[in-house]
Amino acid sequence: QVQLVESGGGLVQAGGSLRLSCAASGRTFSNYAMGWFRQAPGKEREFVARITWSGGSTTYADSVKGRFTISRDNAKMTMYLQMNSLKPEDTAVYYCAATARLRYTYYQPAPYDYWGQGTQVTVSS
């Protein structure tokens, strides 16, 4: 089992930047593929980005492509989400998630077995 804790959320003006972190503890971090999801009030949880266990492959939602960058440091057991050019529509609770599955539908929440508690990101216009 792995425990995940997000940090780095906050209030920022449109056009600004934030860097989210997801610190893991428990089992070997490098065994897990990781993802970021977000959920705005009244909306379903949606995929933001994912990264493979080695960090060699990343995928982004179209809505954040070119603005967000996902990365990981397996030695530090931490994953990151650098968010630039933030927009009001990026406002949501951001969650990190982990899966040990070798084959999974990365953009759906269900295959991820472990979740953090979430961190609030609010972008003002």
PDB file of C-alpha atoms in Angstrom:
ATOM      1  CA  GLN A   1       0.000   0.000   0.000  1.00  0.00           C
ATOM      2  CA  VAL A   2       1.133   3.555  -0.678  1.00  0.00           C
ATOM      3  CA  GLN A   3       0.045   6.764   1.024  1.00  0.00           C
ATOM      4  CA  LEU A   4      -0.155  10.002  -0.950  1.00  0.00           C
ATOM      5  CA  VAL A   5      -0.159  13.593   0.307  1.00  0.00           C
ATOM      6  CA  GLU A   6      -0.623  16.582  -1.994  1.00  0.00           C
ATOM      7  CA  SER A   7       0.627  20.095  -1.284  1.00  0.00           C
ATOM      8  CA  GLY A   8       1.229  23.361  -3.098  1.00  0.00           C
ATOM      9  CA  GLY A   9      -2.301  24.473  -3.840  1.00  0.00           C
ATOM     10  CA  GLY A  10      -3.499  28.008  -3.221  1.00  0.00           C
ATOM     11  CA  LEU A  11      -4.996  31.167  -4.657  1.00  0.00           C
ATOM     12  CA  VAL A  12      -3.391  32.672  -7.756  1.00  0.00           C
ATOM     13  CA  GLN A  13      -4.366  35.233 -10.358  1.00  0.00           C
ATOM     14  CA  ALA A  14      -5.077  34.235 -13.922  1.00  0.00           C
ATOM     15  CA  GLY A  15      -1.840  33.887 -15.833  1.00  0.00           C
ATOM     16  CA  GLY A  16       0.071  32.870 -12.729  1.00  0.00           C
ATOM     17  CA  SER A  17       1.794  29.624 -11.809  1.00  0.00           C
ATOM     18  CA  LEU A  18       1.656  27.000  -9.093  1.00  0.00           C
ATOM     19  CA  ARG A  19       3.625  23.831  -8.460  1.00  0.00           C
ATOM     20  CA  LEU A  20       1.821  20.922  -6.850  1.00  0.00           C
ATOM     21  CA  SER A  21       3.666  18.118  -5.104  1.00  0.00           C
ATOM     22  CA  CYS A  22       2.526  14.616  -4.258  1.00  0.00           C
ATOM     23  CA  ALA A  23       4.651  12.915  -1.604  1.00  0.00           C
ATOM     24  CA  ALA A  24       4.420   9.152  -1.333  1.00  0.00           C
ATOM     25  CA  SER A  25       5.209   6.806   1.507  1.00  0.00           C
ATOM     26  CA  GLY A  26       4.885   3.094   1.975  1.00  0.00           C
ATOM     27  CA  ARG A  27       5.787   0.719  -0.805  1.00  0.00           C
ATOM     28  CA  THR A  28       8.304   1.350  -3.541  1.00  0.00           C
ATOM     29  CA  PHE A  29       7.213   4.500  -5.341  1.00  0.00           C
ATOM     30  CA  SER A  30       8.813   3.501  -8.615  1.00  0.00           C
ATOM     31  CA  ASN A  31       6.463   0.517  -8.857  1.00  0.00           C
ATOM     32  CA  TYR A  32       3.540   2.838  -9.511  1.00  0.00           C
ATOM     33  CA  ALA A  33       2.337   4.805 -12.475  1.00  0.00           C
ATOM     34  CA  MET A  34       0.945   8.117 -11.288  1.00  0.00           C
ATOM     35  CA  GLY A  35      -1.694  10.590 -12.334  1.00  0.00           C
ATOM     36  CA  TRP A  36      -3.209  13.945 -11.508  1.00  0.00           C
ATOM     37  CA  PHE A  37      -6.964  14.461 -11.553  1.00  0.00           C
ATOM     38  CA  ARG A  38      -9.097  17.434 -10.600  1.00  0.00           C
ATOM     39  CA  GLN A  39     -12.659  18.001  -9.535  1.00  0.00           C
ATOM     40  CA  ALA A  40     -14.536  21.278  -9.659  1.00  0.00           C
ATOM     41  CA  PRO A  41     -17.751  21.842  -7.649  1.00  0.00           C
ATOM     42  CA  GLY A  42     -20.672  20.071  -9.236  1.00  0.00           C
ATOM     43  CA  LYS A  43     -18.504  18.311 -11.804  1.00  0.00           C
ATOM     44  CA  GLU A  44     -17.054  14.844 -12.165  1.00  0.00           C
ATOM     45  CA  ARG A  45     -13.440  14.112 -11.415  1.00  0.00           C
ATOM     46  CA  GLU A  46     -11.424  14.611 -14.595  1.00  0.00           C
ATOM     47  CA  PHE A  47      -8.050  13.519 -15.839  1.00  0.00           C
ATOM     48  CA  VAL A  48      -5.282  16.100 -15.965  1.00  0.00           C
ATOM     49  CA  ALA A  49      -2.005  14.259 -16.604  1.00  0.00           C
ATOM     50  CA  ARG A  50      -0.243  10.972 -16.047  1.00  0.00           C
ATOM     51  CA  ILE A  51       3.311   9.688 -15.914  1.00  0.00           C
ATOM     52  CA  THR A  52       4.678   6.170 -16.188  1.00  0.00           C
ATOM     53  CA  TRP A  53       6.680   4.508 -13.428  1.00  0.00           C
ATOM     54  CA  SER A  54      10.008   5.544 -14.935  1.00  0.00           C
ATOM     55  CA  GLY A  55       8.883   8.998 -15.971  1.00  0.00           C
ATOM     56  CA  GLY A  56       9.650   8.112 -19.546  1.00  0.00           C
ATOM     57  CA  SER A  57       6.167   8.769 -20.861  1.00  0.00           C
ATOM     58  CA  THR A  58       3.639  11.453 -20.042  1.00  0.00           C
ATOM     59  CA  THR A  59       0.130  12.250 -21.267  1.00  0.00           C
ATOM     60  CA  TYR A  60      -1.972  15.369 -20.803  1.00  0.00           C
ATOM     61  CA  ALA A  61      -5.576  16.365 -21.128  1.00  0.00           C
ATOM     62  CA  ASP A  62      -6.112  18.683 -24.086  1.00  0.00           C
ATOM     63  CA  SER A  63      -7.261  21.432 -21.738  1.00  0.00           C
ATOM     64  CA  VAL A  64      -3.856  21.641 -20.021  1.00  0.00           C
ATOM     65  CA  LYS A  65      -1.485  20.604 -22.790  1.00  0.00           C
ATOM     66  CA  GLY A  66       1.295  23.139 -23.240  1.00  0.00           C
ATOM     67  CA  ARG A  67       0.594  24.772 -19.860  1.00  0.00           C
ATOM     68  CA  PHE A  68       1.083  21.967 -17.316  1.00  0.00           C
ATOM     69  CA  THR A  69       4.063  19.664 -16.859  1.00  0.00           C
ATOM     70  CA  ILE A  70       4.020  16.426 -14.873  1.00  0.00           C
ATOM     71  CA  SER A  71       7.243  14.975 -13.509  1.00  0.00           C
ATOM     72  CA  ARG A  72       8.491  12.654 -10.793  1.00  0.00           C
ATOM     73  CA  ASP A  73      11.573  12.046  -8.697  1.00  0.00           C
ATOM     74  CA  ASN A  74      11.590   8.401  -7.661  1.00  0.00           C
ATOM     75  CA  ALA A  75      14.511   8.913  -5.296  1.00  0.00           C
ATOM     76  CA  LYS A  76      12.462  11.504  -3.395  1.00  0.00           C
ATOM     77  CA  MET A  77       9.227   9.519  -3.827  1.00  0.00           C
ATOM     78  CA  THR A  78       7.530  12.639  -5.090  1.00  0.00           C
ATOM     79  CA  MET A  79       5.518  13.615  -8.135  1.00  0.00           C
ATOM     80  CA  TYR A  80       5.000  17.171  -9.337  1.00  0.00           C
ATOM     81  CA  LEU A  81       2.608  19.185 -11.452  1.00  0.00           C
ATOM     82  CA  GLN A  82       3.958  22.501 -12.695  1.00  0.00           C
ATOM     83  CA  MET A  83       1.016  24.649 -13.726  1.00  0.00           C
ATOM     84  CA  ASN A  84       1.669  27.768 -15.803  1.00  0.00           C
ATOM     85  CA  SER A  85      -0.647  30.255 -17.508  1.00  0.00           C
ATOM     86  CA  LEU A  86      -3.420  29.322 -15.118  1.00  0.00           C
ATOM     87  CA  LYS A  87      -7.011  30.106 -16.051  1.00  0.00           C
ATOM     88  CA  PRO A  88     -10.116  30.495 -13.884  1.00  0.00           C
ATOM     89  CA  GLU A  89     -11.417  27.244 -15.358  1.00  0.00           C
ATOM     90  CA  ASP A  90      -8.466  25.434 -13.773  1.00  0.00           C
ATOM     91  CA  THR A  91     -10.043  26.079 -10.368  1.00  0.00           C
ATOM     92  CA  ALA A  92     -10.635  22.712  -8.686  1.00  0.00           C
ATOM     93  CA  VAL A  93      -9.434  20.320  -6.024  1.00  0.00           C
ATOM     94  CA  TYR A  94      -6.421  18.507  -7.444  1.00  0.00           C
ATOM     95  CA  TYR A  95      -5.770  14.892  -6.530  1.00  0.00           C
ATOM     96  CA  CYS A  96      -2.786  12.673  -7.135  1.00  0.00           C
ATOM     97  CA  ALA A  97      -3.324   8.973  -7.694  1.00  0.00           C
ATOM     98  CA  ALA A  98      -1.271   5.825  -8.089  1.00  0.00           C
ATOM     99  CA  THR A  99      -1.746   2.483  -9.778  1.00  0.00           C
ATOM    100  CA  ALA A 100       0.384  -0.644  -9.921  1.00  0.00           C
ATOM    101  CA  ARG A 101      -1.533  -2.060 -12.869  1.00  0.00           C
ATOM    102  CA  LEU A 102       0.468  -2.758 -15.974  1.00  0.00           C
ATOM    103  CA  ARG A 103      -2.456  -2.081 -18.279  1.00  0.00           C
ATOM    104  CA  TYR A 104      -5.042   0.527 -17.430  1.00  0.00           C
ATOM    105  CA  THR A 105      -7.141   3.286 -18.909  1.00  0.00           C
ATOM    106  CA  TYR A 106      -5.092   6.200 -17.655  1.00  0.00           C
ATOM    107  CA  TYR A 107      -7.754   8.891 -18.112  1.00  0.00           C
ATOM    108  CA  GLN A 108     -10.331   7.153 -15.930  1.00  0.00           C
ATOM    109  CA  PRO A 109     -10.204   7.377 -12.109  1.00  0.00           C
ATOM    110  CA  ALA A 110     -11.284   3.779 -11.496  1.00  0.00           C
ATOM    111  CA  PRO A 111      -7.980   2.010 -12.271  1.00  0.00           C
ATOM    112  CA  TYR A 112      -6.080   4.085  -9.725  1.00  0.00           C
ATOM    113  CA  ASP A 113      -5.946   2.282  -6.405  1.00  0.00           C
ATOM    114  CA  TYR A 114      -4.517   4.996  -4.166  1.00  0.00           C
ATOM    115  CA  TRP A 115      -5.495   8.627  -3.813  1.00  0.00           C
ATOM    116  CA  GLY A 116      -4.360  11.659  -1.882  1.00  0.00           C
ATOM    117  CA  GLN A 117      -6.705  13.909   0.070  1.00  0.00           C
ATOM    118  CA  GLY A 118      -6.590  16.686  -2.519  1.00  0.00           C
ATOM    119  CA  THR A 119      -5.323  20.251  -2.590  1.00  0.00           C
ATOM    120  CA  GLN A 120      -7.411  23.281  -3.572  1.00  0.00           C
ATOM    121  CA  VAL A 121      -6.334  25.421  -6.513  1.00  0.00           C
ATOM    122  CA  THR A 122      -8.252  28.652  -7.044  1.00  0.00           C
ATOM    123  CA  VAL A 123      -7.536  30.917 -10.005  1.00  0.00           C
ATOM    124  CA  SER A 124      -9.045  34.384  -9.865  1.00  0.00           C
ATOM    125  CA  SER A 125      -9.861  36.400 -12.961  1.00  0.00           C
TER     126      SER A 125
END
